[in-house]
């Protein structure tokens, strides 16, 4: 500036001119240079724009820019042009009210933005559902952004960032998370391993089931699970088949970490790479030990009796059928023995079902021991057992086996804590091929023969005969005929007198049922009464007998026999009917018979069947005034202590003891005891089935009160009773 202050100097002037020139040149250069620079910048900006556009296009991101003051959102989207497949930019502008964010997500978006604007977060980031006006379904987007401009007061005025549609990746992620959760919660063990059979991952159930933690097995060979129950060849083949087929499934044993082994159901499938090569295998293991055990138990239950462990009917049939095949080939016989325990029902009822079960188990053990390992002992039901004896040479061999079996039951059966009971079997025998060719038929025949063994007095065996079927048939026919017996008036009563040994007078008569069938002839009570009891007909028949006997007594009383009593037999079914005492009371009223002129005869088994109910009925009868007799005494199980508790008035000693009075000292001793015992309880003692004068004399000598039997009189029609009683009375006390 000092130079400018010296004008007129030519040197100075030329320097000045040079300076001006330089300045002008500089200015011109500068201006031109600036133009060039602007061009470069413009070029560069365009290049950047292009790059940004391409990047946005390729990445699928969109750009947004939010003007807070104007509350406007600019949205820059790069899509593929439908015309030339090139990126195409669209810029959309929305007012805040035009933005559609899912109402559930909106609070979260607003919160994230607020946080960022406040400076609490370095970036705004949020994932939410949004939808365009024209679209119905929501899509998930992930938006990120940042404050890019602030006002003079430092408050954010503009936020910009990118947004991206994450619907697909989100659902893939969602599915992946579900898959992981499923794997984690699966009951089945899942293991992933590679082509070299090395574990890559395992789920918690795998650890639970095999005992191996992931740390123990990852990158180790799957052979840690190999069980010694399969040989090396098995495992080699499994691996070979898996590599060849890409899948394998089957049952196999697996070794646990603690060395225990369990059976599992294994399914392995391969997971392919994109190029189709198999890279991984997924193994799903199910512990089926329990299932197998349950299956085995079911199979056991289907074939074995749970109480005794013996084969049941199903397995028995199978065994007999298999035995038949062998017997046919070897030309041998099979003996099928139907074994039924005698009076087991009495034992069960008197000692209780718990004891009954223990006795059945003890019997099963004895039968099993008798049969030995080569033969079959089975239980059909209740107290019915079966023995199958193979390689029998003859009929006699089967019979002698049955006798040995009866002998084997002579020693008491021990059950529970050393308690003992003597129990005898009744046995029915049928033979293959003599009697039948098929299993079910052999069993049926042996059953029929067993019934016959029971009928002839138990504790014995019977060989099946074809005639027995006729018997069974007859029972069925009689049973049917019995239903109409009252309507057709085919029943009658016969009366058997009883003599008082002290007064030599007829004390009473016993009413005995008679069935005269036009089709079947005279049928014995021993035949039809059990049938009537089985079918329940005995209720009606018994009531009929009661009324009929009381009516007969009323006519004899009218004829002057007022001291006479009538005895009526009562079966257990009648006694158990709660209203039986009322029925009796009504009948007495209707016929005008004093209660103490009626006696009811009950057998020991009737009382033992249901002691509690029976006792109640008996007490009601005693209140009415009816007399009660125990029939067939000595054949059942009643003890003196039990009798003492019952309100009975009379004991009838069974014919079995009377028969052999003279020669058999045992029976004589028993009879003497019963008489003494009866008297000590204040009971009238009657001897049944007295057939000879010697027996009558013996009984009189031993203090028996009354006798009944053929020696005195056989049962007679009602019409003959009055005459018989009067004649006997007329003979006087001297004639015996
Ligand atoms: P129970 O009550 O013991 O009757 C005595 C049975 O012995 C009668 O057989 C009788 O005829 C027979 N008897 C009498 N004295 C002699 C004798 O000296 N020698 C022989 N060998 N037998 C003699 P019955 O009439 O065949 O009756 C058999 C059984 O049928 C009776 O035995 C009784 O338990 C039952 N019963 C008969 N009538 C009825 C009835 O109305 N209701 C019920 N529930 N059972 C009846
Ligand atoms: Mg009787
Ligand atoms: Mg009797």
Coordinates of N, CA and C and ligand atoms in Angstrom, one line a residue, residues 601 631-632 654 688, ligand 3:
X601 N -86.8 -125.5 58.2 CA -85.5 -126.3 58.2 C -84.5 -125.5 57.3
X631 N -80.9 -128.4 59.4 CA -81.0 -129.7 58.7 C -79.7 -130.3 58.4
X632 N -79.6 -131.6 58.1 CA -78.4 -132.2 57.7 C -77.2 -131.8 58.5
X654 N -77.6 -135.5 60.3 CA -77.7 -136.1 58.9 C -77.7 -137.6 58.9
X688 N -82.2 -138.2 61.4 CA -82.8 -138.4 60.1 C -82.4 -139.7 59.4
Ligands
LIG3 MG1 -82.0 -133.6 56.0

